[in-house]
Amino acid sequence: MYTAFKHLHSGLRYEVLLLLILAIITAIGGVIGKKTYTEGNRKLNLFTLISAHIQLLVGLGLYTMSTMVSFSDMGTVMKTANLRYWTVEHVVMMVLAIVLITIGHSKSKKAVDSTAKHKSIAVFYTIALVFIVGAIMM
């Protein structure tokens, strides 16, 4: 079961990153070009949100099964870079990224004009992407 979750989590990251980058590029293009927020924009942003949340759920399942995560001796965990990364840093940064994606999507739904909708997605999804890339690069 652990191996299946690990492969699923590893494969889904490409889908999340691709959708996130497409949503950001589309939103920036919408802001710069003063384009109307279309049903296609809404669906892309929603699919990005959904895929990120699925990735989070798979990751949390993996987190509970992982041998790389340890809460037995937090002093040792915090002193050991690899254990600290998997026990604390990775999960915290990814949860923050998902929260930012959720906030951006929510703000875009509540915004009245197209520019504000695009801007919410562009800002929050870009910050989330920075968190995700930062967590992966560590």
JSON list of C-alpha atoms in Angstrom, two decimals:
[
{"chain": "A", "resi": 1, "resn": "MET", "atom": "CA", "xyz": [0.00, 0.00, 0.00]},
{"chain": "A", "resi": 2, "resn": "TYR", "atom": "CA", "xyz": [2.84, 2.38, 0.85]},
{"chain": "A", "resi": 3, "resn": "THR", "atom": "CA", "xyz": [4.47, 1.86, -2.55]},
{"chain": "A", "resi": 4, "resn": "ALA", "atom": "CA", "xyz": [1.19, 2.50, -4.38]},
{"chain": "A", "resi": 5, "resn": "PHE", "atom": "CA", "xyz": [0.63, 5.75, -2.46]},
{"chain": "A", "resi": 6, "resn": "LYS", "atom": "CA", "xyz": [4.22, 6.81, -3.11]},
{"chain": "A", "resi": 7, "resn": "HIS", "atom": "CA", "xyz": [3.89, 6.24, -6.87]},
{"chain": "A", "resi": 8, "resn": "LEU", "atom": "CA", "xyz": [0.50, 7.97, -6.97]},
{"chain": "A", "resi": 9, "resn": "HIS", "atom": "CA", "xyz": [1.82, 10.95, -5.01]},
{"chain": "A", "resi": 10, "resn": "SER", "atom": "CA", "xyz": [4.89, 11.14, -7.23]},
{"chain": "A", "resi": 11, "resn": "GLY", "atom": "CA", "xyz": [2.86, 11.00, -10.45]},
{"chain": "A", "resi": 12, "resn": "LEU", "atom": "CA", "xyz": [0.18, 13.46, -9.36]},
{"chain": "A", "resi": 13, "resn": "ARG", "atom": "CA", "xyz": [2.77, 16.16, -8.71]},
{"chain": "A", "resi": 14, "resn": "TYR", "atom": "CA", "xyz": [3.23, 16.63, -12.45]},
{"chain": "A", "resi": 15, "resn": "GLU", "atom": "CA", "xyz": [-0.50, 17.10, -12.97]},
{"chain": "A", "resi": 16, "resn": "VAL", "atom": "CA", "xyz": [-0.68, 19.63, -10.13]},
{"chain": "A", "resi": 17, "resn": "LEU", "atom": "CA", "xyz": [2.36, 21.56, -11.36]},
{"chain": "A", "resi": 18, "resn": "LEU", "atom": "CA", "xyz": [1.14, 21.60, -14.96]},
{"chain": "A", "resi": 19, "resn": "LEU", "atom": "CA", "xyz": [-2.35, 22.80, -14.01]},
{"chain": "A", "resi": 20, "resn": "LEU", "atom": "CA", "xyz": [-0.93, 25.37, -11.59]},
{"chain": "A", "resi": 21, "resn": "ILE", "atom": "CA", "xyz": [1.44, 26.80, -14.19]},
{"chain": "A", "resi": 22, "resn": "LEU", "atom": "CA", "xyz": [-1.32, 26.89, -16.83]},
{"chain": "A", "resi": 23, "resn": "ALA", "atom": "CA", "xyz": [-3.69, 28.63, -14.41]},
{"chain": "A", "resi": 24, "resn": "ILE", "atom": "CA", "xyz": [-1.03, 31.21, -13.52]},
{"chain": "A", "resi": 25, "resn": "ILE", "atom": "CA", "xyz": [-0.13, 31.93, -17.15]},
{"chain": "A", "resi": 26, "resn": "THR", "atom": "CA", "xyz": [-3.81, 32.21, -18.08]},
{"chain": "A", "resi": 27, "resn": "ALA", "atom": "CA", "xyz": [-4.52, 34.52, -15.13]},
{"chain": "A", "resi": 28, "resn": "ILE", "atom": "CA", "xyz": [-1.54, 36.77, -15.86]},
{"chain": "A", "resi": 29, "resn": "GLY", "atom": "CA", "xyz": [-2.62, 36.91, -19.50]},
{"chain": "A", "resi": 30, "resn": "GLY", "atom": "CA", "xyz": [-6.11, 37.82, -18.34]},
{"chain": "A", "resi": 31, "resn": "VAL", "atom": "CA", "xyz": [-4.84, 40.66, -16.15]},
{"chain": "A", "resi": 32, "resn": "ILE", "atom": "CA", "xyz": [-2.42, 42.05, -18.74]},
{"chain": "A", "resi": 33, "resn": "GLY", "atom": "CA", "xyz": [-4.81, 41.66, -21.67]},
{"chain": "A", "resi": 34, "resn": "LYS", "atom": "CA", "xyz": [-7.85, 42.76, -19.66]},
{"chain": "A", "resi": 35, "resn": "LYS", "atom": "CA", "xyz": [-9.61, 39.60, -20.84]},
{"chain": "A", "resi": 36, "resn": "THR", "atom": "CA", "xyz": [-13.00, 38.39, -19.68]},
{"chain": "A", "resi": 37, "resn": "TYR", "atom": "CA", "xyz": [-13.00, 35.66, -17.03]},
{"chain": "A", "resi": 38, "resn": "THR", "atom": "CA", "xyz": [-14.53, 32.76, -18.95]},
{"chain": "A", "resi": 39, "resn": "GLU", "atom": "CA", "xyz": [-16.05, 29.42, -18.02]},
{"chain": "A", "resi": 40, "resn": "GLY", "atom": "CA", "xyz": [-12.81, 27.86, -19.27]},
{"chain": "A", "resi": 41, "resn": "ASN", "atom": "CA", "xyz": [-10.83, 29.95, -16.78]},
{"chain": "A", "resi": 42, "resn": "ARG", "atom": "CA", "xyz": [-13.16, 28.89, -13.97]},
{"chain": "A", "resi": 43, "resn": "LYS", "atom": "CA", "xyz": [-12.84, 25.20, -14.87]},
{"chain": "A", "resi": 44, "resn": "LEU", "atom": "CA", "xyz": [-9.04, 25.36, -15.15]},
{"chain": "A", "resi": 45, "resn": "ASN", "atom": "CA", "xyz": [-8.80, 27.03, -11.75]},
{"chain": "A", "resi": 46, "resn": "LEU", "atom": "CA", "xyz": [-11.26, 24.56, -10.23]},
{"chain": "A", "resi": 47, "resn": "PHE", "atom": "CA", "xyz": [-9.41, 21.53, -11.66]},
{"chain": "A", "resi": 48, "resn": "THR", "atom": "CA", "xyz": [-6.17, 22.97, -10.30]},
{"chain": "A", "resi": 49, "resn": "LEU", "atom": "CA", "xyz": [-7.78, 23.31, -6.87]},
{"chain": "A", "resi": 50, "resn": "ILE", "atom": "CA", "xyz": [-9.21, 19.78, -6.98]},
{"chain": "A", "resi": 51, "resn": "SER", "atom": "CA", "xyz": [-5.96, 18.16, -8.14]},
{"chain": "A", "resi": 52, "resn": "ALA", "atom": "CA", "xyz": [-4.02, 20.00, -5.42]},
{"chain": "A", "resi": 53, "resn": "HIS", "atom": "CA", "xyz": [-6.46, 18.79, -2.76]},
{"chain": "A", "resi": 54, "resn": "ILE", "atom": "CA", "xyz": [-6.28, 15.21, -4.05]},
{"chain": "A", "resi": 55, "resn": "GLN", "atom": "CA", "xyz": [-2.50, 15.45, -3.95]},
{"chain": "A", "resi": 56, "resn": "LEU", "atom": "CA", "xyz": [-2.72, 16.69, -0.35]},
{"chain": "A", "resi": 57, "resn": "LEU", "atom": "CA", "xyz": [-4.95, 13.77, 0.68]},
{"chain": "A", "resi": 58, "resn": "VAL", "atom": "CA", "xyz": [-2.65, 11.23, -0.96]},
{"chain": "A", "resi": 59, "resn": "GLY", "atom": "CA", "xyz": [0.33, 12.95, 0.66]},
{"chain": "A", "resi": 60, "resn": "LEU", "atom": "CA", "xyz": [-1.29, 12.87, 4.10]},
{"chain": "A", "resi": 61, "resn": "GLY", "atom": "CA", "xyz": [-2.00, 9.16, 3.63]},
{"chain": "A", "resi": 62, "resn": "LEU", "atom": "CA", "xyz": [1.62, 8.64, 2.69]},
{"chain": "A", "resi": 63, "resn": "TYR", "atom": "CA", "xyz": [2.69, 10.77, 5.67]},
{"chain": "A", "resi": 64, "resn": "THR", "atom": "CA", "xyz": [0.91, 8.47, 8.11]},
{"chain": "A", "resi": 65, "resn": "MET", "atom": "CA", "xyz": [2.53, 5.35, 6.58]},
{"chain": "A", "resi": 66, "resn": "SER", "atom": "CA", "xyz": [6.05, 6.69, 6.02]},
{"chain": "A", "resi": 67, "resn": "THR", "atom": "CA", "xyz": [9.08, 5.42, 7.87]},
{"chain": "A", "resi": 68, "resn": "MET", "atom": "CA", "xyz": [10.74, 8.79, 7.17]},
{"chain": "A", "resi": 69, "resn": "VAL", "atom": "CA", "xyz": [8.32, 10.51, 9.55]},
{"chain": "A", "resi": 70, "resn": "SER", "atom": "CA", "xyz": [9.02, 10.22, 13.25]},
{"chain": "A", "resi": 71, "resn": "PHE", "atom": "CA", "xyz": [7.47, 11.80, 16.31]},
{"chain": "A", "resi": 72, "resn": "SER", "atom": "CA", "xyz": [9.19, 9.61, 18.89]},
{"chain": "A", "resi": 73, "resn": "ASP", "atom": "CA", "xyz": [12.13, 11.92, 19.62]},
{"chain": "A", "resi": 74, "resn": "MET", "atom": "CA", "xyz": [11.51, 15.39, 18.20]},
{"chain": "A", "resi": 75, "resn": "GLY", "atom": "CA", "xyz": [14.89, 16.61, 19.48]},
{"chain": "A", "resi": 76, "resn": "THR", "atom": "CA", "xyz": [16.64, 14.10, 17.23]},
{"chain": "A", "resi": 77, "resn": "VAL", "atom": "CA", "xyz": [14.21, 14.77, 14.37]},
{"chain": "A", "resi": 78, "resn": "MET", "atom": "CA", "xyz": [14.93, 18.50, 14.45]},
{"chain": "A", "resi": 79, "resn": "LYS", "atom": "CA", "xyz": [18.70, 17.88, 14.47]},
{"chain": "A", "resi": 80, "resn": "THR", "atom": "CA", "xyz": [18.58, 15.43, 11.55]},
{"chain": "A", "resi": 81, "resn": "ALA", "atom": "CA", "xyz": [18.01, 17.26, 8.24]},
{"chain": "A", "resi": 82, "resn": "ASN", "atom": "CA", "xyz": [16.36, 14.36, 6.39]},
{"chain": "A", "resi": 83, "resn": "LEU", "atom": "CA", "xyz": [13.97, 13.50, 9.23]},
{"chain": "A", "resi": 84, "resn": "ARG", "atom": "CA", "xyz": [13.15, 17.18, 9.84]},
{"chain": "A", "resi": 85, "resn": "TYR", "atom": "CA", "xyz": [12.40, 17.70, 6.15]},
{"chain": "A", "resi": 86, "resn": "TRP", "atom": "CA", "xyz": [9.93, 14.79, 5.92]},
{"chain": "A", "resi": 87, "resn": "THR", "atom": "CA", "xyz": [8.40, 15.18, 9.40]},
{"chain": "A", "resi": 88, "resn": "VAL", "atom": "CA", "xyz": [7.98, 18.96, 9.46]},
{"chain": "A", "resi": 89, "resn": "GLU", "atom": "CA", "xyz": [9.15, 21.07, 6.52]},
{"chain": "A", "resi": 90, "resn": "HIS", "atom": "CA", "xyz": [7.64, 19.28, 3.54]},
{"chain": "A", "resi": 91, "resn": "VAL", "atom": "CA", "xyz": [4.17, 18.81, 5.00]},
{"chain": "A", "resi": 92, "resn": "VAL", "atom": "CA", "xyz": [3.96, 22.35, 6.43]},
{"chain": "A", "resi": 93, "resn": "MET", "atom": "CA", "xyz": [5.00, 24.01, 3.17]},
{"chain": "A", "resi": 94, "resn": "MET", "atom": "CA", "xyz": [2.65, 21.87, 1.10]},
{"chain": "A", "resi": 95, "resn": "VAL", "atom": "CA", "xyz": [-0.31, 22.49, 3.40]},
{"chain": "A", "resi": 96, "resn": "LEU", "atom": "CA", "xyz": [0.42, 26.24, 3.20]},
{"chain": "A", "resi": 97, "resn": "ALA", "atom": "CA", "xyz": [0.51, 25.99, -0.61]},
{"chain": "A", "resi": 98, "resn": "ILE", "atom": "CA", "xyz": [-2.87, 24.23, -0.67]},
{"chain": "A", "resi": 99, "resn": "VAL", "atom": "CA", "xyz": [-4.30, 26.87, 1.68]},
{"chain": "A", "resi": 100, "resn": "LEU", "atom": "CA", "xyz": [-3.07, 29.61, -0.68]},
{"chain": "A", "resi": 101, "resn": "ILE", "atom": "CA", "xyz": [-4.60, 27.86, -3.69]},
{"chain": "A", "resi": 102, "resn": "THR", "atom": "CA", "xyz": [-7.89, 27.54, -1.81]},
{"chain": "A", "resi": 103, "resn": "ILE", "atom": "CA", "xyz": [-7.87, 31.21, -0.79]},
{"chain": "A", "resi": 104, "resn": "GLY", "atom": "CA", "xyz": [-7.04, 32.33, -4.33]},
{"chain": "A", "resi": 105, "resn": "HIS", "atom": "CA", "xyz": [-9.85, 30.23, -5.79]},
{"chain": "A", "resi": 106, "resn": "SER", "atom": "CA", "xyz": [-12.31, 31.48, -3.17]},
{"chain": "A", "resi": 107, "resn": "LYS", "atom": "CA", "xyz": [-11.37, 35.12, -3.74]},
{"chain": "A", "resi": 108, "resn": "SER", "atom": "CA", "xyz": [-11.73, 34.71, -7.50]},
{"chain": "A", "resi": 109, "resn": "LYS", "atom": "CA", "xyz": [-15.23, 33.29, -7.02]},
{"chain": "A", "resi": 110, "resn": "LYS", "atom": "CA", "xyz": [-16.25, 36.24, -4.85]},
{"chain": "A", "resi": 111, "resn": "ALA", "atom": "CA", "xyz": [-14.74, 38.92, -7.09]},
{"chain": "A", "resi": 112, "resn": "VAL", "atom": "CA", "xyz": [-17.14, 40.81, -9.31]},
{"chain": "A", "resi": 113, "resn": "ASP", "atom": "CA", "xyz": [-15.05, 41.90, -12.28]},
{"chain": "A", "resi": 114, "resn": "SER", "atom": "CA", "xyz": [-12.81, 39.77, -14.50]},
{"chain": "A", "resi": 115, "resn": "THR", "atom": "CA", "xyz": [-9.59, 41.60, -13.67]},
{"chain": "A", "resi": 116, "resn": "ALA", "atom": "CA", "xyz": [-10.04, 40.97, -9.95]},
{"chain": "A", "resi": 117, "resn": "LYS", "atom": "CA", "xyz": [-10.78, 37.28, -10.61]},
{"chain": "A", "resi": 118, "resn": "HIS", "atom": "CA", "xyz": [-7.64, 36.87, -12.74]},
{"chain": "A", "resi": 119, "resn": "LYS", "atom": "CA", "xyz": [-5.55, 38.85, -10.27]},
{"chain": "A", "resi": 120, "resn": "SER", "atom": "CA", "xyz": [-6.61, 36.68, -7.30]},
{"chain": "A", "resi": 121, "resn": "ILE", "atom": "CA", "xyz": [-5.65, 33.54, -9.16]},
{"chain": "A", "resi": 122, "resn": "ALA", "atom": "CA", "xyz": [-2.37, 35.01, -10.42]},
{"chain": "A", "resi": 123, "resn": "VAL", "atom": "CA", "xyz": [-1.24, 36.22, -6.99]},
{"chain": "A", "resi": 124, "resn": "PHE", "atom": "CA", "xyz": [-2.28, 33.32, -4.77]},
{"chain": "A", "resi": 125, "resn": "TYR", "atom": "CA", "xyz": [-1.48, 30.52, -7.20]},
{"chain": "A", "resi": 126, "resn": "THR", "atom": "CA", "xyz": [1.97, 32.03, -7.89]},
{"chain": "A", "resi": 127, "resn": "ILE", "atom": "CA", "xyz": [2.80, 32.25, -4.18]},
{"chain": "A", "resi": 128, "resn": "ALA", "atom": "CA", "xyz": [1.60, 28.65, -3.79]},
{"chain": "A", "resi": 129, "resn": "LEU", "atom": "CA", "xyz": [3.84, 27.59, -6.68]},
{"chain": "A", "resi": 130, "resn": "VAL", "atom": "CA", "xyz": [6.83, 29.24, -4.96]},
{"chain": "A", "resi": 131, "resn": "PHE", "atom": "CA", "xyz": [6.05, 27.27, -1.78]},
{"chain": "A", "resi": 132, "resn": "ILE", "atom": "CA", "xyz": [5.71, 24.01, -3.73]},
{"chain": "A", "resi": 133, "resn": "VAL", "atom": "CA", "xyz": [8.92, 24.47, -5.70]},
{"chain": "A", "resi": 134, "resn": "GLY", "atom": "CA", "xyz": [10.71, 25.55, -2.53]},
{"chain": "A", "resi": 135, "resn": "ALA", "atom": "CA", "xyz": [9.55, 22.45, -0.69]},
{"chain": "A", "resi": 136, "resn": "ILE", "atom": "CA", "xyz": [10.56, 20.17, -3.56]},
{"chain": "A", "resi": 137, "resn": "MET", "atom": "CA", "xyz": [13.99, 21.78, -3.98]},
{"chain": "A", "resi": 138, "resn": "MET", "atom": "CA", "xyz": [14.99, 21.45, -0.31]}
]
